């Protein structure tokens, strides 16, 4: 926004919710799971315009502070994502969330397969679908692990979690012991 441009000539905000929606729509993710910097700059301009138009709104102040915290978190995560760097707490919590979902999905699909197989008259089509679901959920979980292990290859906690995954889902005790 050029200096001296009135924010109301671009868009007139009536409440902080509109600012939040527009700023979130402005942000774009790149393929490497990081935000596009030009899109973040646009979102910040939207936030600042909202602050100028709604200076007495406490919700707007909280919204802007949350936006700044998200950007700080993103910078820490991308700085700590170089191979060999230590895993910070926020990145670890984020990974654990994805890890738990991926592991739970994989284990649940294996459980559903065995439930179908143990029926007195198993349905072949249902078993085929269950095996396909196992394959997709295991591949998704492996992808989560590969991404995290690429970023944090020296982190012993990550290696232990991957070993547990190999043991519980792949039933590969030999690789898990390595």
mmCIF file of C-alpha atoms in Angstrom:
data_model
loop_
_atom_site.group_PDB
_atom_site.id
_atom_site.type_symbol
_atom_site.label_atom_id
_atom_site.label_comp_id
_atom_site.label_asym_id
_atom_site.label_seq_id
_atom_site.Cartn_x
_atom_site.Cartn_y
_atom_site.Cartn_z
ATOM 1 C CA UNK A 1 0.000 0.000 0.000
ATOM 2 C CA UNK A 2 1.607 3.299 -1.021
ATOM 3 C CA UNK A 3 2.086 5.882 1.756
ATOM 4 C CA UNK A 4 -0.856 8.215 2.088
ATOM 5 C CA UNK A 5 -3.381 5.749 0.646
ATOM 6 C CA UNK A 6 -6.537 5.614 2.701
ATOM 7 C CA UNK A 7 -7.304 2.071 3.821
ATOM 8 C CA UNK A 8 -11.016 2.629 3.312
ATOM 9 C CA UNK A 9 -10.483 3.161 -0.425
ATOM 10 C CA UNK A 10 -9.222 -0.425 -0.681
ATOM 11 C CA UNK A 11 -11.723 -2.172 1.600
ATOM 12 C CA UNK A 12 -13.923 -1.012 4.464
ATOM 13 C CA UNK A 13 -13.848 -3.361 7.448
ATOM 14 C CA UNK A 14 -16.788 -3.404 9.826
ATOM 15 C CA UNK A 15 -15.322 -5.834 12.370
ATOM 16 C CA UNK A 16 -12.177 -7.826 13.201
ATOM 17 C CA UNK A 17 -13.681 -11.050 11.877
ATOM 18 C CA UNK A 18 -13.619 -9.673 8.334
ATOM 19 C CA UNK A 19 -9.956 -8.731 8.761
ATOM 20 C CA UNK A 20 -9.102 -12.221 9.975
ATOM 21 C CA UNK A 21 -10.903 -13.939 7.112
ATOM 22 C CA UNK A 22 -9.252 -11.746 4.485
ATOM 23 C CA UNK A 23 -5.787 -12.112 6.005
ATOM 24 C CA UNK A 24 -6.112 -15.898 6.174
ATOM 25 C CA UNK A 25 -7.309 -16.027 2.572
ATOM 26 C CA UNK A 26 -4.275 -13.968 1.537
ATOM 27 C CA UNK A 27 -1.756 -16.464 2.948
ATOM 28 C CA UNK A 28 -0.617 -19.298 0.693
ATOM 29 C CA UNK A 29 1.385 -22.411 1.524
ATOM 30 C CA UNK A 30 4.241 -23.568 -0.675
ATOM 31 C CA UNK A 31 4.875 -27.228 -1.428
ATOM 32 C CA UNK A 32 7.592 -27.474 1.261
ATOM 33 C CA UNK A 33 5.014 -26.630 3.960
ATOM 34 C CA UNK A 34 6.204 -23.067 4.443
ATOM 35 C CA UNK A 35 4.308 -19.871 3.843
ATOM 36 C CA UNK A 36 4.843 -17.798 0.719
ATOM 37 C CA UNK A 37 6.565 -14.584 1.883
ATOM 38 C CA UNK A 38 4.735 -12.318 -0.571
ATOM 39 C CA UNK A 39 1.416 -13.723 0.652
ATOM 40 C CA UNK A 40 2.443 -13.171 4.285
ATOM 41 C CA UNK A 41 3.337 -9.556 3.466
ATOM 42 C CA UNK A 42 -0.098 -9.097 1.914
ATOM 43 C CA UNK A 43 -1.751 -10.622 4.988
ATOM 44 C CA UNK A 44 0.232 -8.256 7.207
ATOM 45 C CA UNK A 45 -0.906 -5.268 5.134
ATOM 46 C CA UNK A 46 -4.495 -6.435 5.596
ATOM 47 C CA UNK A 47 -3.911 -6.703 9.352
ATOM 48 C CA UNK A 48 -2.403 -3.211 9.533
ATOM 49 C CA UNK A 49 -5.297 -1.782 7.516
ATOM 50 C CA UNK A 50 -7.651 -3.441 9.991
ATOM 51 C CA UNK A 51 -5.751 -1.888 12.893
ATOM 52 C CA UNK A 52 -5.993 1.533 11.275
ATOM 53 C CA UNK A 53 -9.716 1.204 10.613
ATOM 54 C CA UNK A 54 -10.597 -0.422 13.950
ATOM 55 C CA UNK A 55 -8.160 1.187 16.423
ATOM 56 C CA UNK A 56 -10.401 0.685 19.485
ATOM 57 C CA UNK A 57 -11.188 -2.967 18.821
ATOM 58 C CA UNK A 58 -9.664 -5.286 21.426
ATOM 59 C CA UNK A 59 -10.420 -8.237 19.160
ATOM 60 C CA UNK A 60 -8.352 -6.608 16.426
ATOM 61 C CA UNK A 61 -5.409 -6.118 18.806
ATOM 62 C CA UNK A 62 -5.578 -9.774 19.854
ATOM 63 C CA UNK A 63 -5.907 -10.858 16.236
ATOM 64 C CA UNK A 64 -2.814 -8.885 15.234
ATOM 65 C CA UNK A 65 -0.784 -10.231 18.168
ATOM 66 C CA UNK A 66 -1.803 -13.792 17.230
ATOM 67 C CA UNK A 67 -0.766 -13.100 13.650
ATOM 68 C CA UNK A 68 2.656 -11.922 14.830
ATOM 69 C CA UNK A 69 3.021 -15.006 17.046
ATOM 70 C CA UNK A 70 2.183 -17.273 14.109
ATOM 71 C CA UNK A 71 4.822 -15.555 11.989
ATOM 72 C CA UNK A 72 7.369 -15.891 14.781
ATOM 73 C CA UNK A 73 6.516 -19.573 15.122
ATOM 74 C CA UNK A 74 6.833 -20.078 11.368
ATOM 75 C CA UNK A 75 10.244 -18.395 11.339
ATOM 76 C CA UNK A 76 11.444 -20.527 14.256
ATOM 77 C CA UNK A 77 10.153 -23.677 12.603
ATOM 78 C CA UNK A 78 11.776 -22.926 9.266
ATOM 79 C CA UNK A 79 15.046 -21.915 10.966
ATOM 80 C CA UNK A 80 15.028 -25.081 13.040
ATOM 81 C CA UNK A 81 14.127 -27.290 10.119
ATOM 82 C CA UNK A 82 17.627 -27.459 8.670
ATOM 83 C CA UNK A 83 19.136 -30.931 8.977
ATOM 84 C CA UNK A 84 21.089 -31.450 12.166
ATOM 85 C CA UNK A 85 19.368 -28.632 14.048
ATOM 86 C CA UNK A 86 17.693 -29.288 17.373
ATOM 87 C CA UNK A 87 13.942 -29.707 17.356
ATOM 88 C CA UNK A 88 12.211 -26.885 19.210
ATOM 89 C CA UNK A 89 9.173 -27.484 21.385
ATOM 90 C CA UNK A 90 6.644 -26.017 18.953
ATOM 91 C CA UNK A 91 7.943 -28.090 16.051
ATOM 92 C CA UNK A 92 7.928 -31.214 18.193
ATOM 93 C CA UNK A 93 4.327 -30.642 19.309
ATOM 94 C CA UNK A 94 3.315 -30.069 15.688
ATOM 95 C CA UNK A 95 5.055 -33.274 14.644
ATOM 96 C CA UNK A 96 3.469 -35.237 17.500
ATOM 97 C CA UNK A 97 0.019 -34.128 16.372
ATOM 98 C CA UNK A 98 0.673 -35.400 12.834
ATOM 99 C CA UNK A 99 2.427 -38.507 14.169
ATOM 100 C CA UNK A 100 -0.456 -39.475 16.433
ATOM 101 C CA UNK A 101 -3.018 -38.986 13.683
ATOM 102 C CA UNK A 102 -0.985 -40.969 11.150
ATOM 103 C CA UNK A 103 -0.173 -43.768 13.596
ATOM 104 C CA UNK A 104 -3.760 -43.941 14.839
ATOM 105 C CA UNK A 105 -5.114 -44.106 11.275
ATOM 106 C CA UNK A 106 -2.677 -46.876 10.362
ATOM 107 C CA UNK A 107 -3.435 -48.920 13.485
ATOM 108 C CA UNK A 108 -7.193 -48.439 13.080
ATOM 109 C CA UNK A 109 -7.092 -49.607 9.473
ATOM 110 C CA UNK A 110 -5.167 -52.745 10.543
ATOM 111 C CA UNK A 111 -7.725 -53.323 13.293
ATOM 112 C CA UNK A 112 -10.623 -52.964 10.856
ATOM 113 C CA UNK A 113 -8.960 -55.449 8.522
ATOM 114 C CA UNK A 114 -8.673 -58.044 11.295
ATOM 115 C CA UNK A 115 -12.254 -57.437 12.403
ATOM 116 C CA UNK A 116 -13.409 -58.157 8.861
ATOM 117 C CA UNK A 117 -11.199 -61.214 8.546
ATOM 118 C CA UNK A 118 -12.364 -62.747 11.827
ATOM 119 C CA UNK A 119 -16.019 -62.757 10.808
ATOM 120 C CA UNK A 120 -17.564 -66.140 10.143
ATOM 121 C CA UNK A 121 -18.016 -65.307 6.455
ATOM 122 C CA UNK A 122 -15.597 -62.530 5.445
ATOM 123 C CA UNK A 123 -16.492 -60.381 2.472
ATOM 124 C CA UNK A 124 -13.704 -60.408 -0.150
ATOM 125 C CA UNK A 125 -14.490 -56.898 -1.438
ATOM 126 C CA UNK A 126 -14.466 -55.456 2.075
ATOM 127 C CA UNK A 127 -11.133 -57.164 2.779
ATOM 128 C CA UNK A 128 -9.683 -55.750 -0.441
ATOM 129 C CA UNK A 129 -10.814 -52.245 0.496
ATOM 130 C CA UNK A 130 -9.387 -52.708 3.995
ATOM 131 C CA UNK A 131 -5.994 -53.735 2.582
ATOM 132 C CA UNK A 132 -5.989 -50.678 0.292
ATOM 133 C CA UNK A 133 -6.831 -48.491 3.273
ATOM 134 C CA UNK A 134 -3.968 -50.036 5.251
ATOM 135 C CA UNK A 135 -1.591 -49.283 2.380
ATOM 136 C CA UNK A 136 -2.668 -45.645 2.061
ATOM 137 C CA UNK A 137 -2.581 -44.941 5.802
ATOM 138 C CA UNK A 138 0.814 -46.605 6.216
ATOM 139 C CA UNK A 139 2.186 -44.656 3.238
ATOM 140 C CA UNK A 140 0.839 -41.419 4.743
ATOM 141 C CA UNK A 141 2.481 -42.223 8.093
ATOM 142 C CA UNK A 142 5.761 -43.078 6.374
ATOM 143 C CA UNK A 143 5.629 -39.759 4.539
ATOM 144 C CA UNK A 144 5.249 -37.897 7.849
ATOM 145 C CA UNK A 145 8.251 -39.745 9.229
ATOM 146 C CA UNK A 146 10.384 -39.184 6.148
ATOM 147 C CA UNK A 147 9.734 -35.436 6.216
ATOM 148 C CA UNK A 148 10.541 -35.122 9.899
ATOM 149 C CA UNK A 149 13.583 -37.381 9.773
ATOM 150 C CA UNK A 150 14.969 -35.382 6.840
ATOM 151 C CA UNK A 151 14.698 -32.198 8.868
ATOM 152 C CA UNK A 152 15.825 -33.663 12.195
ATOM 153 C CA UNK A 153 17.971 -36.668 11.348
ATOM 154 C CA UNK A 154 20.029 -36.476 14.555
ATOM 155 C CA UNK A 155 17.105 -36.270 16.965
ATOM 156 C CA UNK A 156 16.997 -39.421 19.083
ATOM 157 C CA UNK A 157 13.375 -38.871 20.126
ATOM 158 C CA UNK A 158 12.273 -38.879 16.478
ATOM 159 C CA UNK A 159 14.261 -42.034 15.774
ATOM 160 C CA UNK A 160 12.646 -43.791 18.752
ATOM 161 C CA UNK A 161 9.170 -42.805 17.555
ATOM 162 C CA UNK A 162 9.971 -44.123 14.091
ATOM 163 C CA UNK A 163 11.233 -47.379 15.605
ATOM 164 C CA UNK A 164 7.970 -47.703 17.516
ATOM 165 C CA UNK A 165 6.077 -47.150 14.258
ATOM 166 C CA UNK A 166 8.100 -49.860 12.514
ATOM 167 C CA UNK A 167 7.435 -52.218 15.394
ATOM 168 C CA UNK A 168 3.692 -51.564 15.787
ATOM 169 C CA UNK A 169 2.571 -51.079 12.204
ATOM 170 C CA UNK A 170 5.121 -52.820 9.974
ATOM 171 C CA UNK A 171 5.887 -55.550 12.524
ATOM 172 C CA UNK A 172 9.531 -55.076 11.521
ATOM 173 C CA UNK A 173 11.359 -55.759 14.784
ATOM 174 C CA UNK A 174 14.745 -56.014 13.100
ATOM 175 C CA UNK A 175 14.630 -52.507 11.571
ATOM 176 C CA UNK A 176 13.083 -51.078 14.729
ATOM 177 C CA UNK A 177 16.001 -52.431 16.796
ATOM 178 C CA UNK A 178 18.520 -50.662 14.529
#
